Structures are given as C-alpha cells and as structure tokens.
Short mmCIF file of C-alpha atoms in Angstrom, two decimals:
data_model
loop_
_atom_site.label_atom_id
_atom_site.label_comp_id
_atom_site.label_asym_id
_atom_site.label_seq_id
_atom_site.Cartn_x
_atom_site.Cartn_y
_atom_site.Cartn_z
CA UNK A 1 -1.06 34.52 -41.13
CA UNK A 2 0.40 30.98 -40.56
CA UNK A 3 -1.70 28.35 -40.17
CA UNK A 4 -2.23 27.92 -36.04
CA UNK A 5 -2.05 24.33 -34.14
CA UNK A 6 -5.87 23.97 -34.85
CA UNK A 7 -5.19 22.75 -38.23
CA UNK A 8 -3.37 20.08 -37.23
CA UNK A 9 -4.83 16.74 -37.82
CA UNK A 10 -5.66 15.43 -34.43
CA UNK A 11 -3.45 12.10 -34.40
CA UNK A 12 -0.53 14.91 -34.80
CA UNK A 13 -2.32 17.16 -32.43
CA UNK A 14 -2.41 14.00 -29.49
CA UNK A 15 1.00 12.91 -30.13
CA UNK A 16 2.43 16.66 -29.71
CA UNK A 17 0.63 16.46 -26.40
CA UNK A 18 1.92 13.29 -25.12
CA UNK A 19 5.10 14.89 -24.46
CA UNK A 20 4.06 17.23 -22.03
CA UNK A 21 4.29 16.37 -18.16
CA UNK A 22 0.81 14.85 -17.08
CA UNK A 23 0.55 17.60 -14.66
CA UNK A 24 0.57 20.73 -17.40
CA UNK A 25 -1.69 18.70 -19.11
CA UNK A 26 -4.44 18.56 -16.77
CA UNK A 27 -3.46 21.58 -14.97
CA UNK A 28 -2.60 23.89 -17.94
CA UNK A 29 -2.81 22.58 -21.46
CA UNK A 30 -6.85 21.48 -20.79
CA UNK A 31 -7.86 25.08 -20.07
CA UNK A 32 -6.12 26.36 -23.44
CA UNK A 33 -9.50 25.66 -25.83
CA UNK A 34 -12.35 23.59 -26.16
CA UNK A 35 -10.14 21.42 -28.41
CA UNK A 36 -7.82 20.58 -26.10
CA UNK A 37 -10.37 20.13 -23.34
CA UNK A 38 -11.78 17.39 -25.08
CA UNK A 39 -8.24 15.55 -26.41
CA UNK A 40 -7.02 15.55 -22.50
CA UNK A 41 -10.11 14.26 -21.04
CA UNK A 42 -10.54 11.58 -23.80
CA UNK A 43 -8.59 8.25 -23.60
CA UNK A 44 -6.62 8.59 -27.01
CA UNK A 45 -4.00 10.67 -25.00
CA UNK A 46 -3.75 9.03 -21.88
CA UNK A 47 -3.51 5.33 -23.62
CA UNK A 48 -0.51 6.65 -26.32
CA UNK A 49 1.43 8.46 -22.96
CA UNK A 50 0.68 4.71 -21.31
CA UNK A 51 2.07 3.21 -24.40
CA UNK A 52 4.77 5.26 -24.23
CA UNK A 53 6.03 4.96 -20.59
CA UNK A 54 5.49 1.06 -20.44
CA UNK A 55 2.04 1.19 -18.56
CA UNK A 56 -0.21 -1.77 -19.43
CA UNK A 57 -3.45 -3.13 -18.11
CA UNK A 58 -5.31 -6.56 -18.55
CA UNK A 59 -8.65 -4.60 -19.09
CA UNK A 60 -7.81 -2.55 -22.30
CA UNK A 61 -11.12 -1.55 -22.20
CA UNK A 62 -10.80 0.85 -19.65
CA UNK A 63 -13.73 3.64 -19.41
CA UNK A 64 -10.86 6.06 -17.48
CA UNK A 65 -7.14 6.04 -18.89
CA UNK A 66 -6.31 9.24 -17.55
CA UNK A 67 -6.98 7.91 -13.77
CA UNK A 68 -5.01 4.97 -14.75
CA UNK A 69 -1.81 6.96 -15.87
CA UNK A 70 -2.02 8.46 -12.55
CA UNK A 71 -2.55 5.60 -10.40
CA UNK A 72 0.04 3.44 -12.07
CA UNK A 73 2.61 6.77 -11.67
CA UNK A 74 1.85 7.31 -8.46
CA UNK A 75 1.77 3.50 -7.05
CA UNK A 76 4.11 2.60 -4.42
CA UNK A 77 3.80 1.02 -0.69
CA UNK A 78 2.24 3.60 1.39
CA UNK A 79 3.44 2.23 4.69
CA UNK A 80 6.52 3.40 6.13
CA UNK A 81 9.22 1.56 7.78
CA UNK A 82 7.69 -1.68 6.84
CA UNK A 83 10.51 -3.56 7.45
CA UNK A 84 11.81 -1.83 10.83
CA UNK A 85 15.16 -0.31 8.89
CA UNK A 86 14.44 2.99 11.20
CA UNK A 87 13.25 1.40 14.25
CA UNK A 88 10.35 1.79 15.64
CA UNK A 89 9.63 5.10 13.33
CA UNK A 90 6.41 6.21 11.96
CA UNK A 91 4.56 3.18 13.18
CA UNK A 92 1.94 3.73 17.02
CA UNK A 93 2.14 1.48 19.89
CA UNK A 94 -1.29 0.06 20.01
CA UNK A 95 0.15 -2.27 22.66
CA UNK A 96 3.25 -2.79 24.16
CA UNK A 97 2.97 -6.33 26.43
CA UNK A 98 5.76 -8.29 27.74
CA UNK A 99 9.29 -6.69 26.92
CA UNK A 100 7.57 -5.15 23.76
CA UNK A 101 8.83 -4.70 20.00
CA UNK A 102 12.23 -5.04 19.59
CA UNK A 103 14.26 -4.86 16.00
CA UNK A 104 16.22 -7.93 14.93
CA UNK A 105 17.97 -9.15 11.90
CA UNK A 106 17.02 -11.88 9.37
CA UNK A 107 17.34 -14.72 10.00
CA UNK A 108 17.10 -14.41 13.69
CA UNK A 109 17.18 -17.11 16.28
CA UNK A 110 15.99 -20.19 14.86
CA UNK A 111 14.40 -18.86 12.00
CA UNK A 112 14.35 -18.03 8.16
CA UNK A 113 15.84 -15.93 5.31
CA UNK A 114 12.89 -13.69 3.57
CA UNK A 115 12.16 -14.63 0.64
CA UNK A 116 13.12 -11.16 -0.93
CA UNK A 117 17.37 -10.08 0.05
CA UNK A 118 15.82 -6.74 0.04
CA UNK A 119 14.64 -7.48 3.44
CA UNK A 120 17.15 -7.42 5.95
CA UNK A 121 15.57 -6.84 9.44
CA UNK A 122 12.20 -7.67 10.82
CA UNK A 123 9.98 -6.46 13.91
CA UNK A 124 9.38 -9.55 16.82
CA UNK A 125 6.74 -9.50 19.50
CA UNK A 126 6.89 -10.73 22.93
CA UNK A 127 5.44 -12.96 25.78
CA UNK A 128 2.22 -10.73 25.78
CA UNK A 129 0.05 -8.91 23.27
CA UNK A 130 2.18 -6.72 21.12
CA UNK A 131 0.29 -4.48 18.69
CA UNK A 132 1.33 -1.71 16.02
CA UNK A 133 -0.11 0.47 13.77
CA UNK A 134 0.15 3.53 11.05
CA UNK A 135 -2.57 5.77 9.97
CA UNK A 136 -2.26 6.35 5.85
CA UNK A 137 -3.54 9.71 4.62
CA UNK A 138 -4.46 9.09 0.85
CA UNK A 139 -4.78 13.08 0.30
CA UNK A 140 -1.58 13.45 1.75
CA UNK A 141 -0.34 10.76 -0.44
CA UNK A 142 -1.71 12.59 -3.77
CA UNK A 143 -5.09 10.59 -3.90
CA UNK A 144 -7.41 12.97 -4.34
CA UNK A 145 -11.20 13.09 -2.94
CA UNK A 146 -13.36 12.52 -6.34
CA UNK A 147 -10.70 9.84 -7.72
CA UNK A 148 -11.22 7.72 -4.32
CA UNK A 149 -14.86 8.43 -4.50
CA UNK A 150 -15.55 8.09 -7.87
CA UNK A 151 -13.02 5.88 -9.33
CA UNK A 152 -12.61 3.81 -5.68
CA UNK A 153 -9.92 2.03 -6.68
CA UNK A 154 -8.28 -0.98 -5.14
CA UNK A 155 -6.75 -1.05 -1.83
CA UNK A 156 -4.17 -3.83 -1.55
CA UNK A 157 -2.59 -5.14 1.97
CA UNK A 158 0.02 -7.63 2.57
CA UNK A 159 1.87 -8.75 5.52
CA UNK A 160 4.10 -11.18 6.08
CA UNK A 161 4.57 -13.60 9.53
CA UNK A 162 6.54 -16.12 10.89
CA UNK A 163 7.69 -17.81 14.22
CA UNK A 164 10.85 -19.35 15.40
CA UNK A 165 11.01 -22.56 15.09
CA UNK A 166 11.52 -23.44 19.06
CA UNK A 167 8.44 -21.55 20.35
CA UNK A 168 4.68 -21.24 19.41
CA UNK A 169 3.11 -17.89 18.87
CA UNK A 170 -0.24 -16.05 17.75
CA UNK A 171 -0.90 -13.17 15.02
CA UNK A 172 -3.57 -10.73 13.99
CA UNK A 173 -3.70 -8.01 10.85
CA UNK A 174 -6.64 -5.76 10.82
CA UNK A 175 -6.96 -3.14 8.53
CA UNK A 176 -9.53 -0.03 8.19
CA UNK A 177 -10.87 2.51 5.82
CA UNK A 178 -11.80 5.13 7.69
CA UNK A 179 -13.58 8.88 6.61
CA UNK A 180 -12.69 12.29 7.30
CA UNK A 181 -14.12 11.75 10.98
CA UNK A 182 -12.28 8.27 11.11
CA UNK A 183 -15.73 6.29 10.78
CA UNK A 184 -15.20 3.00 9.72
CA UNK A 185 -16.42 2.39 6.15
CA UNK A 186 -14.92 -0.91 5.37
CA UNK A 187 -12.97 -3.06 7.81
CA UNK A 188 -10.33 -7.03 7.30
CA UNK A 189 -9.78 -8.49 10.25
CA UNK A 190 -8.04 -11.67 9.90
CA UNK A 191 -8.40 -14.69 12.01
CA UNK A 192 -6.34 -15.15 14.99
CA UNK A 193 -3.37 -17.36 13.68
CA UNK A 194 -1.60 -19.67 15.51
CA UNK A 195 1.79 -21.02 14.90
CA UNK A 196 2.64 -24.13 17.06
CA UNK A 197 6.32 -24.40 18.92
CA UNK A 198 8.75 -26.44 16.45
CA UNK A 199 7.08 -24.99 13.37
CA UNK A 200 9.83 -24.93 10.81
CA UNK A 201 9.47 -21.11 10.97
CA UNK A 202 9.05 -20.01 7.05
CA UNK A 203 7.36 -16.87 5.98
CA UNK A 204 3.96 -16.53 5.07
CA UNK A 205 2.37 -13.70 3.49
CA UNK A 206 -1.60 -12.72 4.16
CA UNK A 207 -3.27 -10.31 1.81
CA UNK A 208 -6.87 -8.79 0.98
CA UNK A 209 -8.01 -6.15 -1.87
CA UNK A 210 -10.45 -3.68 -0.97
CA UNK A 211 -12.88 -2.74 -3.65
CA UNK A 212 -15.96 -1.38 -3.98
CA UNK A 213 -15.90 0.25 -0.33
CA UNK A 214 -18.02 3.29 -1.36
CA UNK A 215 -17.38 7.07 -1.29
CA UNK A 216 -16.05 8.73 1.78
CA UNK A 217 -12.62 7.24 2.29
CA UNK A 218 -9.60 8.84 3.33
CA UNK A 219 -7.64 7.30 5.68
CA UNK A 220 -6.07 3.58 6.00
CA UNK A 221 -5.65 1.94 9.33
CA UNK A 222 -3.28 -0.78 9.53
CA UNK A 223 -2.90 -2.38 12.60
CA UNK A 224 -0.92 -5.84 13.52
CA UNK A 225 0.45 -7.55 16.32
CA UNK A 226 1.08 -11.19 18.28
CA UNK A 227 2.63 -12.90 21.24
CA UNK A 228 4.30 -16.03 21.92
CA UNK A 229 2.24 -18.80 23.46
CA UNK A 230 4.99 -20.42 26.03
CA UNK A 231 5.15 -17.00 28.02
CA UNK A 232 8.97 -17.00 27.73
CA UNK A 233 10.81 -13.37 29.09
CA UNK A 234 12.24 -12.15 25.77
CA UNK A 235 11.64 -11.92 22.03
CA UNK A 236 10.07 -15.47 21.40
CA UNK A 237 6.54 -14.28 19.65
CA UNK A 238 5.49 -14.07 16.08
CA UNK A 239 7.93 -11.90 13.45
CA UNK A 240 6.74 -9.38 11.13
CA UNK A 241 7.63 -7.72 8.47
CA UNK A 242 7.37 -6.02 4.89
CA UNK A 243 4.17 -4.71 5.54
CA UNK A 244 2.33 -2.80 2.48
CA UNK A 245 -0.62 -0.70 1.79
CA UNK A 246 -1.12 -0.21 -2.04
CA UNK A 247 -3.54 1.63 -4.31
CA UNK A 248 -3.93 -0.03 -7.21
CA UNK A 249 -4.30 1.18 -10.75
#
C-alpha cells in the first residue's frame, strides 16, 4: 500500500494543514487521530496560519496562538449604530430629558469635523439628562464561555464627546460586565465631565481596557449620556459619537 499522510514529516504535515478553514480544523481535522490532535492544539499551526494571513502580536511568546487566530479574526466593534447612521436603532433609552436624542450631521451648529471622514453624523443630548445604552452578548457575538473565562481577554471601550462651542454641557460613560444573571462583575464609570460654554468644541475620545475581570462574563453594558448646562429648549448638550466595544486579541 502507499505510504499514508502519517509519514509525512511534520513541518509538511503543519503546512498541509494551514490551508484548511480554522473552523474544520478545530471542528473536524482535530478529531481525525491523535496526531492531528496534538498539531491543532499546539502553536506551530496556529503561528504559520498567523504568519500567513498577516496576524502579528507584540508578545511572540504567546502560551495560546490558536485563541489568538480567533480573536484577531473575529475582532470588530461590537456596538451597533455607533455613529447614529440608523437613528436611534439598536441602542435603549435609559433617559430621555428635555426634547431628548435627536440625530444631526457633522459638523453641526457651532461645532467640529471628526477626526475620522468616516463619521458623518453624531447623536446630541438636550437641556436635561439624556442617557443611552446597548446590551452586548459576547456568545451571541461568537465569544465563547471557556475562551472569556479562561483566556479573559481584553475588553476595550472608546467614546468620543464634544460640545458646541456657544453652550456648556456635562457627560458620563459607564460601562459593565455583567454574568448570565446580569450581576455586575467589573464596572468604569467615568467622572462627570464638564465642558464650559465657548469651549472651542473639538472631539475628545475617553477609553478604558478591561482585563483581568475574572470568569463569569457574558454580557457588556454600555451606557452614556449628558445635558447642556444653560437649560436652553433644543439640542444644545454634549455630542456623541463613534462609540466602540472591542475584544481584543
């Protein structure tokens, strides 16, 4: 009989199997032999299919490549409608003060251009406490339970702010990880910023990286919101937009 794939030296053996979707691998190829077992849960595989698809990592030393293929596939900002291109879509009324959220286009009334042209629209509050918020589910979004657990990898947030430039305004970001009964295992709360009237109204972005939160989490509250200060009827109160929850590889 012809010699079978087992006599193939294993560099050949890896490099055969980098060419298979990551999915078969894990799902199909591992449960072929012991052999194969062993070449898709080690890190020779998963660092050549990095190689190959342009993934790279400052920590080449990393104890699990195969979670890092995934993570790095699979990244993208988990918040939808950050920048209010379908309205008021996907994202909960927390509060609703004043004349409420509206939708307006950058620049807007005495403001700024983003810095990013891929923004194009942003979401304004109004003369009293405007709040919104979306509820992320990371197994609905392919994060699976031991890989959060286990692996817990980083949770990034951004949001960016600004006023117009005639009127003075506040803002708040608080963000959540909460478990399968929505306890809270890890919480950012910003402080509560205030813009003063004739600011020159450019952008600003706030961030904060969740690591190390512990086992347990499944869910990602994001909640944000803000007013004007001057109490004017209208659209006068802190702008938002471009809003992004990330897990990072």
């Amino acid at each position: 009989p012809a010699p079978g794939m087992e006599t193939l030296p294993e560099a050949v053996l890896i490099r055969i199997l980098a060419s298979i979707p990551a999915v078969d691998l894990v799902l199909v190829c591992r449960l072929v032999c012991c052999q194969w077992k062993n070449l898709v849960d080690g890190a020779a595989l998963w660092i050549l299919k990095c190689q190959q698809e342009g993934l790279t990592r400052a920590d080449s030393d990393a104890e699990n490549w195969q979670n890092f293929y995934f993570l790095s596939k699979k990244r993208k900002n988990l918040i939808k409608n950050p920048c209010g291109e379908e309205d008021l879509e996907h994202w909960g009324e927390v509060e609703n003060g004043g004349d409420g959220w509206k939708i307006e286009e950058l620049p807007g009334d005495f403001g700024k251009e983003f810095p990013s042209e891929e923004v194009h629209k942003y979401f304004v509050t109004s003369y009293e406490w405007c709040r919104k918020a979306q509820v992320i589910d990371l197994r609905a979004e392919g994060y699976w339970e031991e890989l959060m657990d286990t692996t817990q990898p980083k949770i990034m947030v951004r949001d960016w702010y600004a006023g117009r430039s005639d009127a003075g305004c506040l803002y708040e970001l608080c963000v959540k990880l909460l478990s399968e009964n929505e306890d809270v295992l890890a919480e950012y709360k910003s402080e509560t910023v205030t813009i003063p009237q004739d600011n020159d109204a450019s952008w600003t972005e706030i961030s904060h990286t969740f690591s190390n939160y512990g086992p347990g989490v499944r869910f990602v509250l994001f909640e944000h919101g803000g007013q004007d200060t001057l109490f004017w009827k209208g659209w006068y109160g802190v702008r938002v937009t471009n809003s992004s929850v990330t897990v990072e590889p």
